[in-house]
XYZ file of N, CA and C in Angstrom:
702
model
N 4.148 11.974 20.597
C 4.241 11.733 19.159
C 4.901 12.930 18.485
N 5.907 12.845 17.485
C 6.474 13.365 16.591
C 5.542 14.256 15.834
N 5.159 15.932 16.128
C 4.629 16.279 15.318
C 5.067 16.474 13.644
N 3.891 16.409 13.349
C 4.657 16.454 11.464
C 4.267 18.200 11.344
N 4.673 18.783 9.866
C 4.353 19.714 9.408
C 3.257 20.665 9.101
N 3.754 21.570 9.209
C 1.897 22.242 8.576
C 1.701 21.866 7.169
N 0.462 22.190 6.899
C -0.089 21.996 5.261
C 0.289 23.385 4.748
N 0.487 23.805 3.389
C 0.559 24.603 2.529
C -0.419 24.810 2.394
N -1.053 26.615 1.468
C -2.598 27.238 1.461
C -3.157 25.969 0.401
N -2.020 24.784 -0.393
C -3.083 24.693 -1.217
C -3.467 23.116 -0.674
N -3.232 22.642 0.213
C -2.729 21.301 0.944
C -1.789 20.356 0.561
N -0.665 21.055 0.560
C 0.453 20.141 0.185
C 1.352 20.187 1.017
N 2.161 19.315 1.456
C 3.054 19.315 2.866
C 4.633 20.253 1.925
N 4.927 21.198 2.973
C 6.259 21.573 2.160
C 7.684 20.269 2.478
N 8.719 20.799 2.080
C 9.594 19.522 2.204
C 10.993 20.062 3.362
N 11.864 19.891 3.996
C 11.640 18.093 3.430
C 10.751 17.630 4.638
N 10.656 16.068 3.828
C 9.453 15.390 5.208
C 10.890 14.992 6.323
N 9.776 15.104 6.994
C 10.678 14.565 8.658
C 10.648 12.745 8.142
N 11.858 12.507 8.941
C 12.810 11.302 8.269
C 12.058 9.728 8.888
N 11.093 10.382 9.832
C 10.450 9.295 10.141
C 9.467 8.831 10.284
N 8.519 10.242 8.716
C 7.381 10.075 8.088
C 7.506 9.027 6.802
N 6.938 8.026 6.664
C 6.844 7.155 5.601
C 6.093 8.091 4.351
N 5.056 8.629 4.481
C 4.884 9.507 3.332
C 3.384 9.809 4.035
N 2.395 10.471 2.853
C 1.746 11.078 3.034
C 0.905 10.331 2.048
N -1.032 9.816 2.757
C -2.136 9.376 1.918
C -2.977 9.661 2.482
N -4.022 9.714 0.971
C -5.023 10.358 0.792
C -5.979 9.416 1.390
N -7.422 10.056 2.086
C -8.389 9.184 2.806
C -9.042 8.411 1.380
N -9.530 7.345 1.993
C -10.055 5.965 0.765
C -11.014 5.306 1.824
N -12.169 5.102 0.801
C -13.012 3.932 1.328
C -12.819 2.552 0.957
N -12.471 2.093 2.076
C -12.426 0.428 2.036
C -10.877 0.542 0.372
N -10.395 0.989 0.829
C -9.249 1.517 -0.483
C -8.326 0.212 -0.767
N -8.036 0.191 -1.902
C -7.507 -0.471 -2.739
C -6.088 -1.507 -1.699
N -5.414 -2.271 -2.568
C -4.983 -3.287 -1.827
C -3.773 -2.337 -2.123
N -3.545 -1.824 -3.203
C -2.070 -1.043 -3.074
C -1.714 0.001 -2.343
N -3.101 0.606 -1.721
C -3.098 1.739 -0.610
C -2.512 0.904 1.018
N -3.167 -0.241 1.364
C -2.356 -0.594 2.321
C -0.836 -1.253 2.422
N -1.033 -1.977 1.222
C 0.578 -2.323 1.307
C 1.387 -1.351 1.056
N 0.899 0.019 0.778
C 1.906 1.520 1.307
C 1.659 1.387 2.502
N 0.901 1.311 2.968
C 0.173 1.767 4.300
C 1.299 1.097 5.271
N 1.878 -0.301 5.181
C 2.516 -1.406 6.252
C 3.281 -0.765 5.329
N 4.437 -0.270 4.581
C 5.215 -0.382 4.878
C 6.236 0.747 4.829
N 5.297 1.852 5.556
C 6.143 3.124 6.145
C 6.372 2.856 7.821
N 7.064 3.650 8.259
C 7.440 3.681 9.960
C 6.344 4.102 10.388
N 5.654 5.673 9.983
C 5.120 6.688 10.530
C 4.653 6.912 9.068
N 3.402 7.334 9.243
C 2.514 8.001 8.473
C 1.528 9.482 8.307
N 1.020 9.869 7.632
C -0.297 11.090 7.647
C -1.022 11.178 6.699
N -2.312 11.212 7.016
C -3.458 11.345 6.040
C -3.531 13.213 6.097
N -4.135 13.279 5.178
C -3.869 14.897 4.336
C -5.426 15.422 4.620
N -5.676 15.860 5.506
C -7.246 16.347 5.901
C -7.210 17.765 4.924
N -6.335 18.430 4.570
C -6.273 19.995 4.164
C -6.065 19.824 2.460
N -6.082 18.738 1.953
C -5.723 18.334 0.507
C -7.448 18.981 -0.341
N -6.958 19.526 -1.401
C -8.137 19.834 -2.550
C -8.944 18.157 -2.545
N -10.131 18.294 -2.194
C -10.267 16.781 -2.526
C -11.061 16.865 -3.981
N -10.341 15.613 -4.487
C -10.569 14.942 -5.775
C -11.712 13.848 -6.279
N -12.706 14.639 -7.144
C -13.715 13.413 -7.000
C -13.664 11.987 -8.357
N -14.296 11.375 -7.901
C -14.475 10.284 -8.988
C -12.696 9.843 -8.491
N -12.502 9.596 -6.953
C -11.170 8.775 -6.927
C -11.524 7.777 -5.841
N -10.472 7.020 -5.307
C -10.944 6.102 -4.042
C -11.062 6.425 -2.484
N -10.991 8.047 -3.003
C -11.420 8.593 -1.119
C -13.451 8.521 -1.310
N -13.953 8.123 -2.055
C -15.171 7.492 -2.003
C -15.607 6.640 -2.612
N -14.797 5.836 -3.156
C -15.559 4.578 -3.549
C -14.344 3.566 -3.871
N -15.058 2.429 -3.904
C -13.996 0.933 -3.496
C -14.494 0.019 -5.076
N -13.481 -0.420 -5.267
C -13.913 -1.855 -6.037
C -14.073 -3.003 -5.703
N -15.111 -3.809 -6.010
C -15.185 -5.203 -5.613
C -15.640 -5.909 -6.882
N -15.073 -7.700 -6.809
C -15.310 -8.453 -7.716
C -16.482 -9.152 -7.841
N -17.375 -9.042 -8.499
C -18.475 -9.679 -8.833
C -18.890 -10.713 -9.936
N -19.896 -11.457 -9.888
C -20.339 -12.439 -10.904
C -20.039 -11.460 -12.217
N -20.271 -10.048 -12.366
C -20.503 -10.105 -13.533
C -18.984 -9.141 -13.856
N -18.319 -9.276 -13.489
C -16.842 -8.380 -13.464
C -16.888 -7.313 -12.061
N -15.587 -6.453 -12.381
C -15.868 -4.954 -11.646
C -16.829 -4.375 -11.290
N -17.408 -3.771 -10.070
C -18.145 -3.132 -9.768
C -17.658 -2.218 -8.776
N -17.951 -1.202 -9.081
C -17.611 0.625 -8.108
C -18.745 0.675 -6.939
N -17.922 0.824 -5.804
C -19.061 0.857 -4.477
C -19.100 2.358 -4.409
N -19.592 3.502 -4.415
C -19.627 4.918 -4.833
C -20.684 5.562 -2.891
N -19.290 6.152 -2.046
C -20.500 7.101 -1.232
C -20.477 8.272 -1.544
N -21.871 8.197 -1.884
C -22.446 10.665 -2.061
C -21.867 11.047 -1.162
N -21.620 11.900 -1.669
C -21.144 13.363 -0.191
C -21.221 14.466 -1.034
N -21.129 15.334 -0.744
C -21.647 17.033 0.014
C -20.621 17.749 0.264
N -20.617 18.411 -0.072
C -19.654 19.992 1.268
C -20.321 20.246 2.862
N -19.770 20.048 3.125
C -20.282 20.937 4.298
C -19.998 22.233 4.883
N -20.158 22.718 5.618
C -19.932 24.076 6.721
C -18.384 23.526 7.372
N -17.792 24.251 6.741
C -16.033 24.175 7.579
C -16.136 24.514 9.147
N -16.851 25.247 9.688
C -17.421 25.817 10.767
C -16.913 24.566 11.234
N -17.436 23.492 11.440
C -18.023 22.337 11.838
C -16.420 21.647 12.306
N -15.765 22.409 11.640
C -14.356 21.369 12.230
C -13.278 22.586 12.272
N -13.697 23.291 13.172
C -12.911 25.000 13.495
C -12.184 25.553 12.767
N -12.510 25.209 11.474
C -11.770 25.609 10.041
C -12.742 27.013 9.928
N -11.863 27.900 8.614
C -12.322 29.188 8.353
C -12.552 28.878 6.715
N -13.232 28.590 6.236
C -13.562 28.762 4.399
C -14.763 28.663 4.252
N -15.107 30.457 3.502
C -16.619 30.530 3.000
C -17.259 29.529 1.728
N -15.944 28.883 1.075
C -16.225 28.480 0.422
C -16.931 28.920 -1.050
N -16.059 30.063 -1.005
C -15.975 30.917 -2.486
C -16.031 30.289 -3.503
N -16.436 30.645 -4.859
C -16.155 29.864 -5.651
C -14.803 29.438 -6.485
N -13.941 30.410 -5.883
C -12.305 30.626 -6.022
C -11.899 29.842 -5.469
N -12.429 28.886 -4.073
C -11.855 28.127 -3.170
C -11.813 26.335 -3.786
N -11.038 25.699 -3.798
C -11.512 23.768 -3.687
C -12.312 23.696 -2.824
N -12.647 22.662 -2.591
C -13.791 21.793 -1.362
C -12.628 21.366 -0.657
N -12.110 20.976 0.720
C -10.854 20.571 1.298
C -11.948 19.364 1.560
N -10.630 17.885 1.703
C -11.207 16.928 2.091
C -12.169 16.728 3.374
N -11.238 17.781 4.234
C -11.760 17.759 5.801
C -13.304 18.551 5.455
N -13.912 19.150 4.874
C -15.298 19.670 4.603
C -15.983 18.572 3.726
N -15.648 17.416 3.419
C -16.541 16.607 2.588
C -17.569 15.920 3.269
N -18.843 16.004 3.226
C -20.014 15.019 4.545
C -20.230 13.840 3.797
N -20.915 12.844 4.735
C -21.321 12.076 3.799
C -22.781 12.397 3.278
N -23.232 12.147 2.103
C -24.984 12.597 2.095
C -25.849 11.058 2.471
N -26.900 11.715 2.962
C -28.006 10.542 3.204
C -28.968 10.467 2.136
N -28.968 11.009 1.220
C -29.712 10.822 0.323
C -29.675 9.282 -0.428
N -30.578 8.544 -0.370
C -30.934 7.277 -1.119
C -30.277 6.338 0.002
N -30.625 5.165 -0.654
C -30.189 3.639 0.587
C -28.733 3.257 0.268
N -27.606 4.291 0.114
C -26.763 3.189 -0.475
C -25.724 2.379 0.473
N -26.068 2.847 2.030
C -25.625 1.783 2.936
C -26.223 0.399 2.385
N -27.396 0.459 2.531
C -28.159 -0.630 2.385
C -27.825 -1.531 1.126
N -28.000 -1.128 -0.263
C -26.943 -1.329 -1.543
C -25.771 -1.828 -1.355
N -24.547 -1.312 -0.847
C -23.488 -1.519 -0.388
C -23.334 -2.976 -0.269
N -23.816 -2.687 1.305
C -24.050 -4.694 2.018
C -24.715 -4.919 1.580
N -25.690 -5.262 0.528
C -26.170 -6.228 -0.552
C -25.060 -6.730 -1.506
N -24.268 -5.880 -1.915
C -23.855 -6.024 -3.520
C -22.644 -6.821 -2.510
N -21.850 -6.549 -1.360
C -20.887 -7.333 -0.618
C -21.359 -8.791 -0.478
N -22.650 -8.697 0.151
C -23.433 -10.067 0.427
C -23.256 -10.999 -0.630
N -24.133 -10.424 -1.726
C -24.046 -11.061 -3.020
C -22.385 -11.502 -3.273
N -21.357 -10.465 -3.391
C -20.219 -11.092 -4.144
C -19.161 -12.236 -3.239
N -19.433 -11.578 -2.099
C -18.446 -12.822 -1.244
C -19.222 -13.311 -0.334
N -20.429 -13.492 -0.652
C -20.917 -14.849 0.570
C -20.430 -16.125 0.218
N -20.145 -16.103 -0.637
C -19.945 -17.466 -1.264
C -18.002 -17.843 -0.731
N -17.440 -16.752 -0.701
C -15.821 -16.439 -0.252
C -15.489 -17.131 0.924
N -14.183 -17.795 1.554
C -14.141 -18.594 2.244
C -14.565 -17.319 4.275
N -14.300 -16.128 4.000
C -14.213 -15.513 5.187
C -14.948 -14.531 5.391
N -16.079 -14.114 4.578
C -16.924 -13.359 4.744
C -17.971 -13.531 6.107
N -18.663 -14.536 5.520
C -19.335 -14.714 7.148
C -18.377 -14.595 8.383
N -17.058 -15.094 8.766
C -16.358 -14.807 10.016
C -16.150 -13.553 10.005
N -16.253 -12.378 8.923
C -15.938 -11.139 9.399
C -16.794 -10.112 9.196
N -18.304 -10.620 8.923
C -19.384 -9.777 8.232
C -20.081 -9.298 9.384
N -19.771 -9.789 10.933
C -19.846 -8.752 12.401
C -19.154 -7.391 12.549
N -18.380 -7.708 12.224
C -17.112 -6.397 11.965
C -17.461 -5.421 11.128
N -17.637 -6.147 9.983
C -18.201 -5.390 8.463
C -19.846 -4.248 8.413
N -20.407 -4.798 9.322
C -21.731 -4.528 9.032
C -22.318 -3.345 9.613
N -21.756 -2.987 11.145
C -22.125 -1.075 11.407
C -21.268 -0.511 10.630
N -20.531 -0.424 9.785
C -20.501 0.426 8.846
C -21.334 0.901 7.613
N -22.334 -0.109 7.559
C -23.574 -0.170 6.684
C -24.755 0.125 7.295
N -24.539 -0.100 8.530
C -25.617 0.141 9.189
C -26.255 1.323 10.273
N -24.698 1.772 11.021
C -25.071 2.994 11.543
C -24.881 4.082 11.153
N -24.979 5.292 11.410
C -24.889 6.772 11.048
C -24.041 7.301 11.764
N -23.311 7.008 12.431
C -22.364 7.321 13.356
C -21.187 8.489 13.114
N -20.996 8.210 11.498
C -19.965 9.766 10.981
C -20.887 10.587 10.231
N -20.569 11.602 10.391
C -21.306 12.573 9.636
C -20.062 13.109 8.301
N -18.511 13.152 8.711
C -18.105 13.560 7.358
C -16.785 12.205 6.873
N -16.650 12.460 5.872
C -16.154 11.146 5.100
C -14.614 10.969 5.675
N -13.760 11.750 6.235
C -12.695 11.630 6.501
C -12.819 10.548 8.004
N -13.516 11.330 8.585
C -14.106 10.545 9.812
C -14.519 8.819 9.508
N -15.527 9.284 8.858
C -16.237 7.730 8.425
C -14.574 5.998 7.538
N -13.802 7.078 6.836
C -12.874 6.372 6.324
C -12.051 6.150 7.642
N -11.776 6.988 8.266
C -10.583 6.566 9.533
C -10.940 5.298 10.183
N -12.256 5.153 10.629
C -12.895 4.386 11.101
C -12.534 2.751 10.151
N -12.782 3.051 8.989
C -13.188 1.868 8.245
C -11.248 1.534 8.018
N -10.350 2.278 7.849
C -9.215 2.006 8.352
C -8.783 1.434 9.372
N -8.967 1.798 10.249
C -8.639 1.023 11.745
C -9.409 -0.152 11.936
N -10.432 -0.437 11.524
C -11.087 -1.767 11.534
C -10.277 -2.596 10.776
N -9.833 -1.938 8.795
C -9.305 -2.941 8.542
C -8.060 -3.879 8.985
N -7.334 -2.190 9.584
C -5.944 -3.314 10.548
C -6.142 -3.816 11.615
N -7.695 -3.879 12.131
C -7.502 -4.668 13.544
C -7.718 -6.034 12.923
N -8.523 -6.132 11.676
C -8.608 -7.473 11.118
C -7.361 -8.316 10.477
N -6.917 -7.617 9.484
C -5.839 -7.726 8.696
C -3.952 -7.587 9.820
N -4.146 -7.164 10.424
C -2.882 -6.658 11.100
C -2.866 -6.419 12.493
N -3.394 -6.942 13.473
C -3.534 -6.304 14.976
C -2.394 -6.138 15.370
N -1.471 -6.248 15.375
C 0.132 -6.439 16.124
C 0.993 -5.219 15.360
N 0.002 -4.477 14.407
C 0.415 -2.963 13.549
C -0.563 -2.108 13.715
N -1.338 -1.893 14.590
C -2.227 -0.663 14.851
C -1.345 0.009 14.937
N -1.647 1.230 14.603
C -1.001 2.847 14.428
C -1.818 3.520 15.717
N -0.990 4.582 16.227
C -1.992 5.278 17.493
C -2.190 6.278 16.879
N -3.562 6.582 16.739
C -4.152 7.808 15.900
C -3.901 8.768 16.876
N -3.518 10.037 16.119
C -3.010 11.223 16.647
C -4.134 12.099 16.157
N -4.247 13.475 17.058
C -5.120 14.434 16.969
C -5.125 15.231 15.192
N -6.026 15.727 14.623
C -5.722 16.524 13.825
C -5.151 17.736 13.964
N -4.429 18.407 13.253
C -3.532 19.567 13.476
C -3.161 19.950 12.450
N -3.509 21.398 12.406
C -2.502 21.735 10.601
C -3.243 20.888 9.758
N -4.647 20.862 9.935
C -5.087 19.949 8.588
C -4.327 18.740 8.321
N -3.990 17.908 9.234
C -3.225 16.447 8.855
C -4.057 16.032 9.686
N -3.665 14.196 9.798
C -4.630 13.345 10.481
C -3.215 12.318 10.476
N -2.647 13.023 11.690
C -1.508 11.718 11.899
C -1.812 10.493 12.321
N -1.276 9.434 12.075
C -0.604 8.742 13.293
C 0.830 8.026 13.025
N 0.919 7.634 13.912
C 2.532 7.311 14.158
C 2.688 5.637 14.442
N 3.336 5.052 13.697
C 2.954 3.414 13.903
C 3.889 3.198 15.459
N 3.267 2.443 15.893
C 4.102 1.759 17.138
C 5.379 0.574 16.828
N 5.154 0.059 15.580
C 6.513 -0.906 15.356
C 7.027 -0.515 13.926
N 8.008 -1.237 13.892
C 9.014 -0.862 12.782
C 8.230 -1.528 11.374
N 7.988 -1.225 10.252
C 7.520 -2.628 9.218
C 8.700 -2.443 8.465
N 9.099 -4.128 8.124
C 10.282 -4.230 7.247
C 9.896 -3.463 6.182
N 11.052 -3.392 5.526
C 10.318 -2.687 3.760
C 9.896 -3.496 2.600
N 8.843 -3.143 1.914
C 8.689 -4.061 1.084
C 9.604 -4.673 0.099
N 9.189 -6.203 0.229
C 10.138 -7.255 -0.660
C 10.102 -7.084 -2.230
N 8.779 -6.590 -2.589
C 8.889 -6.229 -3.830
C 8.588 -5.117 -4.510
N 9.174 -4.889 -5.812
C 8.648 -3.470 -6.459
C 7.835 -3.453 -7.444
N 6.998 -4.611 -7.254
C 6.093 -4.696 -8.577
C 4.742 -4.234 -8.064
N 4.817 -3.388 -9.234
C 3.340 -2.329 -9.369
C 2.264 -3.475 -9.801
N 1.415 -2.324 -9.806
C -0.212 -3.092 -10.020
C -0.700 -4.091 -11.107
N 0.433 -3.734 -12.315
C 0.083 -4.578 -13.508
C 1.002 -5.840 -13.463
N 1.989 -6.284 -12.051
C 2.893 -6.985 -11.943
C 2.392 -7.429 -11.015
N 1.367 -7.577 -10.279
C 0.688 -7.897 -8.834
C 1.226 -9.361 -8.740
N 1.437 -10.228 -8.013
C 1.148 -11.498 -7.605
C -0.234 -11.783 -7.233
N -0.982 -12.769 -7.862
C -2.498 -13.140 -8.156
C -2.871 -13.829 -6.533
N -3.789 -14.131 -6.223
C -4.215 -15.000 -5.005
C -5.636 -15.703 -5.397
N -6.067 -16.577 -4.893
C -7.328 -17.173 -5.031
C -8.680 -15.658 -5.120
N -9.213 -15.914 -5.785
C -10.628 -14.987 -6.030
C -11.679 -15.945 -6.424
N -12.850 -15.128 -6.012
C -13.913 -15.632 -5.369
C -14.523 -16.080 -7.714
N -14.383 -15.180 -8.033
C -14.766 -15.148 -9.586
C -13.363 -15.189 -10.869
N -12.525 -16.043 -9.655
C -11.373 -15.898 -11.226
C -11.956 -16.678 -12.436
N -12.590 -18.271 -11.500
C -12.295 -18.869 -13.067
C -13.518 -18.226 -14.477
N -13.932 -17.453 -13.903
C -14.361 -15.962 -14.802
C -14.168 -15.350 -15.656
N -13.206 -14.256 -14.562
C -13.208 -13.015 -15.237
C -11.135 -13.245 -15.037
N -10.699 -14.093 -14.713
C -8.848 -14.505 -14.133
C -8.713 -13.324 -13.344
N -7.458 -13.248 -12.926
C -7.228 -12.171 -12.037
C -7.433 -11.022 -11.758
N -7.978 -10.367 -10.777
C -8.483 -9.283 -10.917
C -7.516 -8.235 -9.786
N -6.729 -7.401 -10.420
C -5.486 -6.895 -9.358
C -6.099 -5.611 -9.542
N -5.757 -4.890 -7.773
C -6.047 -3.801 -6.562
C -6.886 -3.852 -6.689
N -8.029 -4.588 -5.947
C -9.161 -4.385 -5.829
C -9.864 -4.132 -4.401
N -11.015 -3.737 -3.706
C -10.746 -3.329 -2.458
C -9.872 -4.006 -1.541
N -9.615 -3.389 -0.469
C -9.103 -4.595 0.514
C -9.504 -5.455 1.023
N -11.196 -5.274 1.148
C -12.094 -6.712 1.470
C -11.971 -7.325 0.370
N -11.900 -7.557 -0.777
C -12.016 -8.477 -1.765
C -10.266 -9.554 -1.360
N -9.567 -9.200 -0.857
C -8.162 -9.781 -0.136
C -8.926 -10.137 1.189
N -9.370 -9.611 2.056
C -10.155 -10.372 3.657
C -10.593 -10.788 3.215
N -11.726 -11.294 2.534
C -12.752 -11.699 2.552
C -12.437 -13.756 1.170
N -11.511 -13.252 0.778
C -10.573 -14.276 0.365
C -9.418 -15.066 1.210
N -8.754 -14.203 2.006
C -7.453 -14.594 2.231
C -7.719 -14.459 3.881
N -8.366 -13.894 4.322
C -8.683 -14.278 5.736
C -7.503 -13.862 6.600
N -6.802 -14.296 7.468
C -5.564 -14.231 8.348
C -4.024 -13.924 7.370
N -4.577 -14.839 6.404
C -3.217 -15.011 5.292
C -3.122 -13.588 4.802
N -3.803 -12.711 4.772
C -3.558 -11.364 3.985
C -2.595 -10.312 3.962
N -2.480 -10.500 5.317
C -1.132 -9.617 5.979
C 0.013 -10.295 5.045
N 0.519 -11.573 4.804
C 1.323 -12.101 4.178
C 1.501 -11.799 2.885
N 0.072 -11.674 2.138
C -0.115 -11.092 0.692
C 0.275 -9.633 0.573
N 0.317 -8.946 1.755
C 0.440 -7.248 1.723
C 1.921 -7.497 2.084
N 2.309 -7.685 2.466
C 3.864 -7.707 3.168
C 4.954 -8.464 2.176
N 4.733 -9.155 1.028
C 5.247 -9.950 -0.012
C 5.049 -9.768 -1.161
């Protein structure tokens, strides 16, 4: 694999990017529908482990549509001990928190919360039950301890669902990045319409609240089933 660049002291990639990096994104839980349709349609990619991380954004929490509108799925986290991932920061008060030091916290049930408030909004959705096997050790086990980890995970699940024939081969971390490098080409996207220009799809609460655009990417699985890849790619 094509190594990419080092990070800058403050985590920013210097330029130029190598020509057969699609760009550079930030880790997201269960992240928005406009994060993957970037996602399909670079060659080669990198997630930014060395980036200042930013709170109150979608590297911890997801939106989903509910009976009663919008609702924010929110995971706690923590700093942790950089130690922990052969990084060097005392973590001064001069310093950011780097994404790669964010844990998740165990404090309160909100795995448990989580897959309730999912249960509740798309049981009723045509594909939830066929994919709520898939869905559910992520609610249920403890298996990551820090959030970059825990999101990679919930990434690669979503393209084995959404996309199997576009798995990316995850590459080692290095230089504070979290490559990987896609194995096939993705055409480029057909369109340039942003988020307030979305093309609508069936939802579980339109005749509601009407369309509800970027909302997690399960709120698209859990609607659109197989068809989704088509909705991301168009």
């Amino acid at each position: 694999m094509r190594k990419v660049p080092s990070v800058g002291s403050q985590g920013y990639l210097p330029d130029p990017q190598p020509p057969n990096l699609g760009g550079y994104l930030h880790t997201t839980y269960f992240g928005p529908i406009s994060w993957y349709r970037q996602l399909l349609s670079a060659d080669s990619w990198a997630i930014d482990e060395g980036e200042p991380y930013v709170k109150q954004t979608t590297r911890n929490h997801c939106l989903i549509a509910t009976v009663s509108g919008v609702q924010k799925l929110t995971v706690p986290v923590e700093k942790s001990r950089s130690e922990e991932r052969g990084a060097r920061n005392d973590f001064s008060r001069n310093e950011p928190l780097m994404t790669r030091d964010v844990r998740i916290s165990e404090h309160g049930k909100w795995r448990t919360e989580h897959w309730n408030a999912l249960c509740t909004a798309y049981g009723e959705s045509p594909f939830f039950d066929y994919y709520a096997d898939d869905l559910r050790p992520f609610f249920e086990r403890r298996n990551w301890e820090l959030l970059i980890d825990y999101n990679a995970a919930i990434m690669q699940k979503m393209l084995e669902l959404i996309a199997p024939s576009h798995l990316p081969q995850l590459g080692e971390a290095a230089n504070g990045l979290f490559s990987c490098g896609r194995t096939i080409k993705n055409a480029p996207l057909s369109s340039g319409r942003g988020v307030g220009g979305e093309a609508s799809y069936w939802q579980v609460y339109q005749s509601r609240h009407g369309f509800l655009p970027d909302l997690s990417i399960l709120d698209l699985l859990c609607c659109m089933g197989p068809e989704a890849i088509l909705y991301l790619r168009n």
